[in-house]
Amino acid sequence: MMSLSTWKLLMFVGCLIFYMEVVVKEPQLVIMHKFERQLLELGDLDTEEEETRNSRIHAGPEYGLDFVLEYNLAQDNKERLEKGEILPPNQTLGQGCDRTITLDRIDRSTSLPSGLFLVESSGRSILNARQACAVESAALQSGMEVILIMTATQLDLRDNTTCYLYMKRDTVKFYSMDADAFAVNSPLENFFNSSILAQSYHRAVHTADAIRLLLIYKFGGFYLDLDYVVLRDLTHYSNMLLEEGGAPGGGTIDVTNSAFMFTAHHPFILTAMLDLLKGYNPACWACIGPSLLTGVARKITNASMIQDIPASADLTVTLMQRMMPVYWSAAPELLFPEEPVSFNRWKTMFENSSTVHFFGKMTAHLVVHDDPQYSAYALLGPRYCPLAYYSTEQF
C-alpha cells in the first residue's frame, strides 16, 4: 500500500513533469526549493498541456476526481484551527522574480478569445496561494484559455506564489483593468466612477460584481471566483447559470454569481447590466450579485422553477452539485473536517462535480492541515494546483 508521503511526492512530480525538484520535510510537508533549471523547460510542459487540452475537447463531459489515493485512516481527530499571522514565503526563483511588472490593460485590448476569466478585485498586487490554486487548476483542467484580471496595475513577483504562477504566462494571461475605461460605450459607462457607488459600504464587492458582467458581455466566456478548484474540463457548459441552494433534482431558480458562462453580447448579461443600473442600492450587499442574476433569470425565462425553463430562453441552470458539491454553510465542516475522511468518501463527495467551491468567505481563515484525511485542499492541491500548493508552507 502506498504511503501518504510517497503518494504526495509522486503526484507532485507527475503533475509538473520536469518543472521542479522537491525536498520532502518531516512530517509530510513538501516544499519547493530549486526551480531555475526546470523553468527553462516550460516549453515542454506547455506543449503537453496543450495536447491534453485538445484531447479533452473531443471527449464527453467527465466529473469527479481523476486519481486514486490509498492511505491508512488515522484514529485521531484534528482540531479545526484558525490561521494566525501569515508571513510571505521566501522567494525561491532567483533574480528573475526580484521585481514588479506593469500589466497590460485589458481595456486596451480590442478582442480576446472567449476564455475563463478570474478577477482579483482587492487591489493587491499579489495572489495568495488559494487564489493561485483557482487560477492554476483552471489552466490545467478547464480546457479553456485562462485570463486573470488584476485591479492593481502591477504584479509583484517578489511574492513566491505569484511568481510561480506568472512563470506559466503561456497558459495564463495576466491583465490589469481601468474599470472606467473598460465600461465606455457599455450600459455600465459612468457606473464605476459614480457618486452613488463611491458612497457604498460595499464598493469593492459591488465593483467586482459589475466587472464580471461586463467582462463576459464584451468577450464571452466563463467567469469563476477565486475560491474554486477546477477538477475537470468546463468547455461543455454553454449559456449557463449555476444553481445555489436548490433541492436535488432541480428546484426553484436561485443562482449564484460566483460561476457562470455566456457567449459575448448575450441578452441575459445585457439585461442584468440594465437592471443593475435601474435598481442599484449601495446599501444592499448582495443585490447586484446572486439576487440580480436570479431576478433576471426568472424574468427572461418567465419561470420560477428550473424544470420550466423553455429551450427558447437560450439559458440553462446547472444543478449545484456540478460545481458546488457542498452547501455554503457546511463548507467548513465538510471541507475542513476534524474527523479523518477516507479517500472513498472524498471521491463520493466530488463524483458529480466539475469544480469544488471552497466559499472563501466562510473558510479563508481556516488552517489547511497538510494531510488529505483532514483537508479537501490537501487532497486536491497536489493534483490540481501543485505550484500554488507547494509555493508556501501555510497554504
Tab-separated table of C-alpha atoms in Angstrom:
chain	number	residue	atom	x	y	z
A	1	MET	CA	0.000	0.000	0.000
A	2	MET	CA	1.316	3.418	-0.981
A	3	SER	CA	2.139	5.688	1.947
A	4	LEU	CA	0.742	9.203	2.118
A	5	SER	CA	4.097	10.942	1.827
A	6	THR	CA	5.130	8.736	-1.113
A	7	TRP	CA	1.882	9.465	-2.937
A	8	LYS	CA	2.267	13.200	-2.489
A	9	LEU	CA	5.788	13.151	-3.856
A	10	LEU	CA	4.840	11.005	-6.878
A	11	MET	CA	1.742	13.043	-7.614
A	12	PHE	CA	3.702	16.269	-7.362
A	13	VAL	CA	6.442	15.145	-9.732
A	14	GLY	CA	3.977	13.535	-12.150
A	15	CYS	CA	1.878	16.692	-12.444
A	16	LEU	CA	4.789	19.005	-13.075
A	17	ILE	CA	6.868	16.643	-15.274
A	18	PHE	CA	10.349	18.201	-15.156
A	19	TYR	CA	9.076	21.514	-13.797
A	20	MET	CA	10.627	21.323	-10.364
A	21	GLU	CA	12.637	19.426	-7.805
A	22	VAL	CA	11.139	18.643	-4.467
A	23	VAL	CA	12.507	18.245	-0.980
A	24	VAL	CA	10.442	16.219	1.461
A	25	LYS	CA	10.424	17.563	5.005
A	26	GLU	CA	9.074	15.762	8.025
A	27	PRO	CA	6.350	15.406	8.918
A	28	GLN	CA	4.722	15.020	5.497
A	29	LEU	CA	5.456	18.600	4.397
A	30	VAL	CA	6.782	19.157	0.881
A	31	ILE	CA	8.395	22.467	-0.006
A	32	MET	CA	9.865	23.501	-3.349
A	33	HIS	CA	13.343	24.952	-3.380
A	34	LYS	CA	15.098	24.684	-6.766
A	35	PHE	CA	13.352	25.799	-9.935
A	36	GLU	CA	15.873	27.525	-12.147
A	37	ARG	CA	16.671	24.550	-14.406
A	38	GLN	CA	13.064	23.338	-14.573
A	39	LEU	CA	11.751	26.762	-15.579
A	40	LEU	CA	13.877	26.563	-18.714
A	41	GLU	CA	11.781	23.545	-19.699
A	42	LEU	CA	8.408	25.347	-19.535
A	43	GLY	CA	8.001	24.973	-23.279
A	44	ASP	CA	7.786	21.195	-22.954
A	45	LEU	CA	5.198	21.488	-20.201
A	46	ASP	CA	3.087	23.956	-22.169
A	47	THR	CA	3.132	21.643	-25.208
A	48	GLU	CA	1.910	18.717	-23.141
A	49	GLU	CA	-0.821	20.840	-21.537
A	50	GLU	CA	-1.995	21.978	-24.977
A	51	GLU	CA	-2.168	18.376	-26.206
A	52	THR	CA	-4.121	17.373	-23.124
A	53	ARG	CA	-6.499	20.316	-23.590
A	54	ASN	CA	-7.137	19.410	-27.231
A	55	SER	CA	-7.846	15.787	-26.368
A	56	ARG	CA	-10.480	16.821	-23.835
A	57	ILE	CA	-12.378	18.920	-26.359
A	58	HIS	CA	-13.385	15.812	-28.300
A	59	ALA	CA	-14.449	13.776	-25.262
A	60	GLY	CA	-17.765	13.832	-23.435
A	61	PRO	CA	-18.177	15.536	-20.052
A	62	GLU	CA	-16.408	13.887	-17.147
A	63	TYR	CA	-16.860	14.630	-13.476
A	64	GLY	CA	-15.173	13.917	-10.187
A	65	LEU	CA	-11.621	13.056	-9.211
A	66	ASP	CA	-9.254	11.668	-11.835
A	67	PHE	CA	-6.853	9.930	-9.458
A	68	VAL	CA	-6.853	7.263	-6.755
A	69	LEU	CA	-5.161	7.564	-3.380
A	70	GLU	CA	-4.660	4.885	-0.766
A	71	TYR	CA	-3.878	5.665	2.853
A	72	ASN	CA	-4.498	4.179	6.265
A	73	LEU	CA	-7.219	6.087	8.051
A	74	ALA	CA	-5.972	7.747	11.215
A	75	GLN	CA	-7.667	7.173	14.542
A	76	ASP	CA	-7.245	10.698	15.890
A	77	ASN	CA	-9.167	13.877	15.210
A	78	LYS	CA	-7.515	17.179	14.296
A	79	GLU	CA	-8.975	20.381	15.615
A	80	ARG	CA	-10.213	22.869	13.038
A	81	LEU	CA	-7.876	25.818	13.569
A	82	GLU	CA	-7.873	29.441	12.523
A	83	LYS	CA	-4.852	30.956	10.836
A	84	GLY	CA	-2.539	33.191	12.779
A	85	GLU	CA	-0.297	35.808	11.262
A	86	ILE	CA	0.950	34.629	7.876
A	87	LEU	CA	4.352	35.743	6.680
A	88	PRO	CA	5.058	35.856	2.931
A	89	PRO	CA	7.031	32.796	1.792
A	90	ASN	CA	10.675	33.270	0.873
A	91	GLN	CA	11.138	33.878	-2.827
A	92	THR	CA	12.915	30.853	-4.307
A	93	LEU	CA	13.091	31.577	-8.034
A	94	GLY	CA	16.073	33.904	-8.040
A	95	GLN	CA	16.725	37.319	-9.531
A	96	GLY	CA	14.124	36.937	-12.256
A	97	CYS	CA	11.439	37.378	-9.633
A	98	ASP	CA	13.041	40.208	-7.672
A	99	ARG	CA	10.884	42.794	-9.424
A	100	THR	CA	7.439	44.144	-10.089
A	101	ILE	CA	5.958	44.328	-13.569
A	102	THR	CA	3.366	46.637	-15.097
A	103	LEU	CA	0.490	44.644	-16.550
A	104	ASP	CA	-1.141	45.239	-19.921
A	105	ARG	CA	-4.593	46.770	-19.557
A	106	ILE	CA	-7.497	44.680	-20.756
A	107	ASP	CA	-9.488	47.825	-21.556
A	108	ARG	CA	-6.923	48.488	-24.295
A	109	SER	CA	-7.439	45.065	-25.871
A	110	THR	CA	-9.770	45.199	-28.841
A	111	SER	CA	-10.507	41.477	-28.714
A	112	LEU	CA	-9.753	38.405	-26.670
A	113	PRO	CA	-10.630	34.769	-27.239
A	114	SER	CA	-13.595	33.506	-25.275
A	115	GLY	CA	-11.968	32.004	-22.213
A	116	LEU	CA	-12.183	31.563	-18.479
A	117	PHE	CA	-11.985	34.831	-16.549
A	118	LEU	CA	-10.983	35.267	-12.920
A	119	VAL	CA	-10.749	38.625	-11.149
A	120	GLU	CA	-8.596	39.726	-8.204
A	121	SER	CA	-10.594	42.744	-7.096
A	122	SER	CA	-8.967	43.742	-3.793
A	123	GLY	CA	-6.332	45.954	-5.421
A	124	ARG	CA	-3.457	43.843	-4.101
A	125	SER	CA	-0.542	43.224	-6.448
A	126	ILE	CA	-0.121	39.571	-5.424
A	127	LEU	CA	-2.193	36.404	-5.236
A	128	ASN	CA	-2.441	34.304	-2.126
A	129	ALA	CA	-1.928	30.569	-2.500
A	130	ARG	CA	-5.616	29.650	-2.578
A	131	GLN	CA	-6.364	32.252	-5.235
A	132	ALA	CA	-3.405	30.969	-7.235
A	133	CYS	CA	-4.802	27.449	-6.863
A	134	ALA	CA	-8.022	28.520	-8.571
A	135	VAL	CA	-6.078	30.031	-11.479
A	136	GLU	CA	-3.646	27.133	-11.822
A	137	SER	CA	-6.306	24.431	-11.647
A	138	ALA	CA	-8.295	26.304	-14.296
A	139	ALA	CA	-5.227	26.437	-16.529
A	140	LEU	CA	-4.516	22.729	-16.081
A	141	GLN	CA	-8.043	21.324	-16.163
A	142	SER	CA	-10.657	23.631	-17.695
A	143	GLY	CA	-9.726	23.206	-21.360
A	144	MET	CA	-10.078	26.979	-21.776
A	145	GLU	CA	-7.803	29.971	-22.185
A	146	VAL	CA	-7.360	31.391	-18.677
A	147	ILE	CA	-7.380	35.155	-18.199
A	148	LEU	CA	-6.655	36.702	-14.813
A	149	ILE	CA	-7.719	40.308	-14.272
A	150	MET	CA	-5.979	42.299	-11.535
A	151	THR	CA	-7.423	45.603	-10.352
A	152	ALA	CA	-3.868	46.530	-9.349
A	153	THR	CA	-1.764	47.971	-12.153
A	154	GLN	CA	1.338	45.963	-11.217
A	155	LEU	CA	2.174	42.391	-10.330
A	156	ASP	CA	4.681	41.880	-7.521
A	157	LEU	CA	6.847	38.917	-8.476
A	158	ARG	CA	8.767	39.120	-5.211
A	159	ASP	CA	5.909	37.125	-3.765
A	160	ASN	CA	6.788	33.445	-4.209
A	161	THR	CA	3.295	32.190	-5.068
A	162	THR	CA	2.655	34.999	-7.527
A	163	CYS	CA	5.944	34.489	-9.315
A	164	TYR	CA	5.421	30.756	-9.736
A	165	LEU	CA	2.059	31.377	-11.332
A	166	TYR	CA	3.380	34.150	-13.549
A	167	MET	CA	6.060	31.843	-14.913
A	168	LYS	CA	3.171	29.957	-16.558
A	169	ARG	CA	2.301	33.037	-18.599
A	170	ASP	CA	1.899	30.998	-21.781
A	171	THR	CA	-1.197	29.347	-20.308
A	172	VAL	CA	-2.397	32.139	-18.011
A	173	LYS	CA	-2.816	35.662	-19.367
A	174	PHE	CA	-2.444	38.499	-16.849
A	175	TYR	CA	-4.111	41.876	-17.302
A	176	SER	CA	-4.902	44.929	-15.221
A	177	MET	CA	-8.108	46.898	-15.678
A	178	ASP	CA	-9.204	50.509	-15.591
A	179	ALA	CA	-12.902	49.872	-14.941
A	180	ASP	CA	-13.967	53.358	-16.048
A	181	ALA	CA	-12.213	52.992	-19.395
A	182	PHE	CA	-13.411	49.414	-19.830
A	183	ALA	CA	-17.040	50.474	-19.363
A	184	VAL	CA	-17.024	53.148	-22.097
A	185	ASN	CA	-19.760	52.515	-24.695
A	186	SER	CA	-21.412	49.913	-22.468
A	187	PRO	CA	-24.514	50.054	-20.257
A	188	LEU	CA	-22.210	50.475	-17.253
A	189	GLU	CA	-20.477	53.578	-18.571
A	190	ASN	CA	-20.137	56.058	-15.691
A	191	PHE	CA	-21.161	53.453	-13.078
A	192	PHE	CA	-17.672	52.790	-11.695
A	193	ASN	CA	-16.916	56.475	-11.138
A	194	SER	CA	-20.410	57.374	-9.955
A	195	SER	CA	-21.027	59.134	-6.662
A	196	ILE	CA	-23.593	56.546	-5.614
A	197	LEU	CA	-21.058	53.710	-5.899
A	198	ALA	CA	-18.456	55.823	-4.097
A	199	GLN	CA	-20.836	56.145	-1.143
A	200	SER	CA	-21.408	52.402	-0.806
A	201	TYR	CA	-20.015	50.492	2.166
A	202	HIS	CA	-19.806	47.560	-0.250
A	203	ARG	CA	-17.957	49.386	-3.011
A	204	ALA	CA	-15.306	46.698	-3.578
A	205	VAL	CA	-17.907	43.910	-3.710
A	206	HIS	CA	-20.226	45.853	-6.000
A	207	THR	CA	-17.358	46.804	-8.290
A	208	ALA	CA	-16.372	43.149	-8.585
A	209	ASP	CA	-19.996	42.130	-9.240
A	210	ALA	CA	-20.290	44.639	-12.087
A	211	ILE	CA	-16.869	43.906	-13.603
A	212	ARG	CA	-17.633	40.220	-14.103
A	213	LEU	CA	-20.822	41.031	-16.014
A	214	LEU	CA	-19.021	43.478	-18.269
A	215	LEU	CA	-16.157	41.075	-18.967
A	216	ILE	CA	-18.436	38.262	-20.099
A	217	TYR	CA	-20.679	40.613	-22.059
A	218	LYS	CA	-17.746	42.037	-24.021
A	219	PHE	CA	-15.666	38.921	-24.593
A	220	GLY	CA	-17.886	35.954	-23.807
A	221	GLY	CA	-16.652	33.038	-21.753
A	222	PHE	CA	-16.711	31.519	-18.305
A	223	TYR	CA	-16.474	33.568	-15.121
A	224	LEU	CA	-15.197	31.874	-11.955
A	225	ASP	CA	-14.462	33.219	-8.485
A	226	LEU	CA	-11.000	32.772	-6.991
A	227	ASP	CA	-12.112	30.291	-4.316
A	228	TYR	CA	-12.794	27.360	-6.655
A	229	VAL	CA	-10.664	24.373	-7.623
A	230	VAL	CA	-11.264	23.077	-11.155
A	231	LEU	CA	-11.329	19.278	-11.414
A	232	ARG	CA	-12.467	18.682	-14.975
A	233	ASP	CA	-12.987	20.208	-18.409
A	234	LEU	CA	-15.519	23.063	-18.483
A	235	THR	CA	-15.947	23.539	-22.223
A	236	HIS	CA	-19.259	21.660	-22.377
A	237	TYR	CA	-21.069	24.353	-20.385
A	238	SER	CA	-22.880	26.918	-22.520
A	239	ASN	CA	-25.020	29.946	-21.622
A	240	MET	CA	-25.164	28.674	-18.094
A	241	LEU	CA	-26.043	29.894	-14.624
A	242	LEU	CA	-25.264	27.850	-11.523
A	243	GLU	CA	-27.924	26.878	-9.037
A	244	GLU	CA	-27.235	27.812	-5.441
A	245	GLY	CA	-29.113	26.225	-2.578
A	246	GLY	CA	-31.680	24.365	-4.649
A	247	ALA	CA	-33.137	20.961	-3.877
A	248	PRO	CA	-31.535	17.885	-5.525
A	249	GLY	CA	-33.008	17.247	-8.943
A	250	GLY	CA	-33.825	20.880	-9.629
A	251	GLY	CA	-35.943	23.291	-7.666
A	252	THR	CA	-36.557	26.993	-7.782
A	253	ILE	CA	-34.409	29.274	-9.916
A	254	ASP	CA	-31.940	30.605	-7.349
A	255	VAL	CA	-28.470	31.169	-8.767
A	256	THR	CA	-25.036	32.352	-7.722
A	257	ASN	CA	-22.830	34.882	-9.475
A	258	SER	CA	-19.623	33.055	-8.482
A	259	ALA	CA	-19.686	30.962	-11.678
A	260	PHE	CA	-21.492	31.478	-14.984
A	261	MET	CA	-20.848	31.183	-18.705
A	262	PHE	CA	-22.307	33.116	-21.653
A	263	THR	CA	-21.414	33.978	-25.210
A	264	ALA	CA	-20.465	37.592	-25.945
A	265	HIS	CA	-23.322	40.124	-26.026
A	266	HIS	CA	-25.819	37.583	-24.728
A	267	PRO	CA	-29.188	39.230	-23.906
A	268	PHE	CA	-29.131	37.800	-20.381
A	269	ILE	CA	-25.965	39.721	-19.456
A	270	LEU	CA	-27.242	42.852	-21.195
A	271	THR	CA	-30.488	42.690	-19.218
A	272	ALA	CA	-28.559	42.116	-15.995
A	273	MET	CA	-26.478	45.243	-16.538
A	274	LEU	CA	-29.539	47.346	-17.379
A	275	ASP	CA	-31.404	46.084	-14.303
A	276	LEU	CA	-28.323	46.744	-12.177
A	277	LEU	CA	-28.498	50.424	-13.103
A	278	LYS	CA	-32.264	50.680	-12.611
A	279	GLY	CA	-32.341	49.267	-9.115
A	280	TYR	CA	-28.885	49.835	-7.647
A	281	ASN	CA	-28.950	50.139	-3.869
A	282	PRO	CA	-25.498	50.935	-2.435
A	283	ALA	CA	-26.561	49.668	0.995
A	284	CYS	CA	-27.553	46.183	-0.213
A	285	TRP	CA	-24.592	43.790	-0.153
A	286	ALA	CA	-25.903	41.030	-2.478
A	287	CYS	CA	-28.416	42.935	-4.600
A	288	ILE	CA	-26.255	43.136	-7.731
A	289	GLY	CA	-24.813	39.660	-7.207
A	290	PRO	CA	-26.872	36.485	-6.825
A	291	SER	CA	-30.132	38.394	-6.286
A	292	LEU	CA	-29.717	40.305	-9.542
A	293	LEU	CA	-28.933	37.229	-11.646
A	294	THR	CA	-31.767	35.257	-10.041
A	295	GLY	CA	-34.288	38.002	-10.794
A	296	VAL	CA	-33.131	38.386	-14.404
A	297	ALA	CA	-33.193	34.620	-14.978
A	298	ARG	CA	-36.761	34.384	-13.735
A	299	LYS	CA	-37.810	37.364	-15.843
A	300	ILE	CA	-36.191	36.200	-19.080
A	301	THR	CA	-37.429	32.611	-18.754
A	302	ASN	CA	-40.822	33.586	-17.330
A	303	ALA	CA	-40.320	30.717	-14.898
A	304	SER	CA	-39.574	30.228	-11.230
A	305	MET	CA	-38.637	26.547	-11.482
A	306	ILE	CA	-35.580	25.168	-13.257
A	307	GLN	CA	-37.593	22.442	-14.939
A	308	ASP	CA	-39.888	25.042	-16.539
A	309	ILE	CA	-37.158	26.991	-18.364
A	310	PRO	CA	-38.067	26.942	-22.085
A	311	ALA	CA	-35.476	25.971	-24.679
A	312	SER	CA	-36.103	29.281	-26.446
A	313	ALA	CA	-34.578	31.151	-23.491
A	314	ASP	CA	-31.067	30.117	-24.618
A	315	LEU	CA	-30.189	29.772	-20.945
A	316	THR	CA	-29.672	26.801	-18.645
A	317	VAL	CA	-29.339	26.494	-14.887
A	318	THR	CA	-26.751	23.886	-13.958
A	319	LEU	CA	-27.516	21.979	-10.774
A	320	MET	CA	-25.422	22.943	-7.782
A	321	GLN	CA	-23.725	19.552	-7.437
A	322	ARG	CA	-21.860	20.094	-10.719
A	323	MET	CA	-19.761	22.918	-9.286
A	324	MET	CA	-20.691	23.214	-5.612
A	325	PRO	CA	-20.670	19.707	-4.141
A	326	VAL	CA	-21.229	21.093	-0.636
A	327	TYR	CA	-23.608	23.808	0.542
A	328	TRP	CA	-22.012	27.048	1.728
A	329	SER	CA	-22.981	26.687	5.376
A	330	ALA	CA	-21.497	23.175	5.533
A	331	ALA	CA	-18.204	24.075	3.824
A	332	PRO	CA	-16.087	24.438	6.995
A	333	GLU	CA	-17.318	21.146	8.435
A	334	LEU	CA	-17.125	19.077	5.240
A	335	LEU	CA	-14.068	20.548	3.501
A	336	PHE	CA	-12.021	21.084	6.685
A	337	PRO	CA	-13.144	18.048	8.726
A	338	GLU	CA	-11.908	17.334	12.225
A	339	GLU	CA	-12.517	13.594	11.883
A	340	PRO	CA	-10.356	11.699	9.340
A	341	VAL	CA	-12.015	11.212	5.943
A	342	SER	CA	-11.338	8.216	3.702
A	343	PHE	CA	-10.482	8.666	0.042
A	344	ASN	CA	-13.674	6.846	-0.962
A	345	ARG	CA	-15.713	9.357	0.996
A	346	TRP	CA	-13.965	12.256	-0.756
A	347	LYS	CA	-14.475	10.527	-4.090
A	348	THR	CA	-18.185	10.158	-3.446
A	349	MET	CA	-18.500	13.771	-2.314
A	350	PHE	CA	-16.981	15.074	-5.570
A	351	GLU	CA	-18.108	12.384	-8.031
A	352	ASN	CA	-20.644	14.559	-9.867
A	353	SER	CA	-18.601	17.762	-9.920
A	354	SER	CA	-16.510	19.711	-12.424
A	355	THR	CA	-15.266	22.063	-9.708
A	356	VAL	CA	-15.218	22.420	-5.938
A	357	HIS	CA	-16.239	25.720	-4.370
A	358	PHE	CA	-14.492	26.453	-1.076
A	359	PHE	CA	-16.566	29.524	-0.171
A	360	GLY	CA	-13.638	31.704	0.807
A	361	LYS	CA	-15.826	33.997	2.877
A	362	MET	CA	-16.508	31.003	5.138
A	363	THR	CA	-13.164	29.175	5.028
A	364	ALA	CA	-10.305	31.557	4.128
A	365	HIS	CA	-9.395	31.909	7.811
A	366	LEU	CA	-9.070	28.147	8.400
A	367	VAL	CA	-5.752	26.301	8.547
A	368	VAL	CA	-5.108	23.643	5.884
A	369	HIS	CA	-3.653	20.588	7.625
A	370	ASP	CA	-1.185	19.080	5.174
A	371	ASP	CA	-2.956	15.718	5.232
A	372	PRO	CA	-5.797	14.718	2.853
A	373	GLN	CA	-7.634	12.999	5.684
A	374	TYR	CA	-8.327	16.392	7.264
A	375	SER	CA	-8.478	18.852	4.372
A	376	ALA	CA	-10.020	18.861	0.910
A	377	TYR	CA	-7.330	21.319	-0.140
A	378	ALA	CA	-4.632	18.842	0.958
A	379	LEU	CA	-6.343	16.198	-1.181
A	380	LEU	CA	-6.847	18.353	-4.283
A	381	GLY	CA	-3.893	20.745	-4.160
A	382	PRO	CA	-1.064	18.331	-5.063
A	383	ARG	CA	-3.033	17.105	-8.094
A	384	TYR	CA	-4.805	20.173	-9.435
A	385	CYS	CA	-2.671	23.138	-8.337
A	386	PRO	CA	0.762	21.827	-7.301
A	387	LEU	CA	2.596	25.094	-7.950
A	388	ALA	CA	0.298	27.057	-5.694
A	389	TYR	CA	0.025	24.342	-3.060
A	390	TYR	CA	3.763	23.919	-2.616
A	391	SER	CA	4.724	27.583	-3.040
A	392	THR	CA	4.159	28.306	0.649
A	393	GLU	CA	4.272	26.437	3.924
A	394	GLN	CA	0.968	27.975	5.005
A	395	PHE	CA	-1.495	27.216	2.230
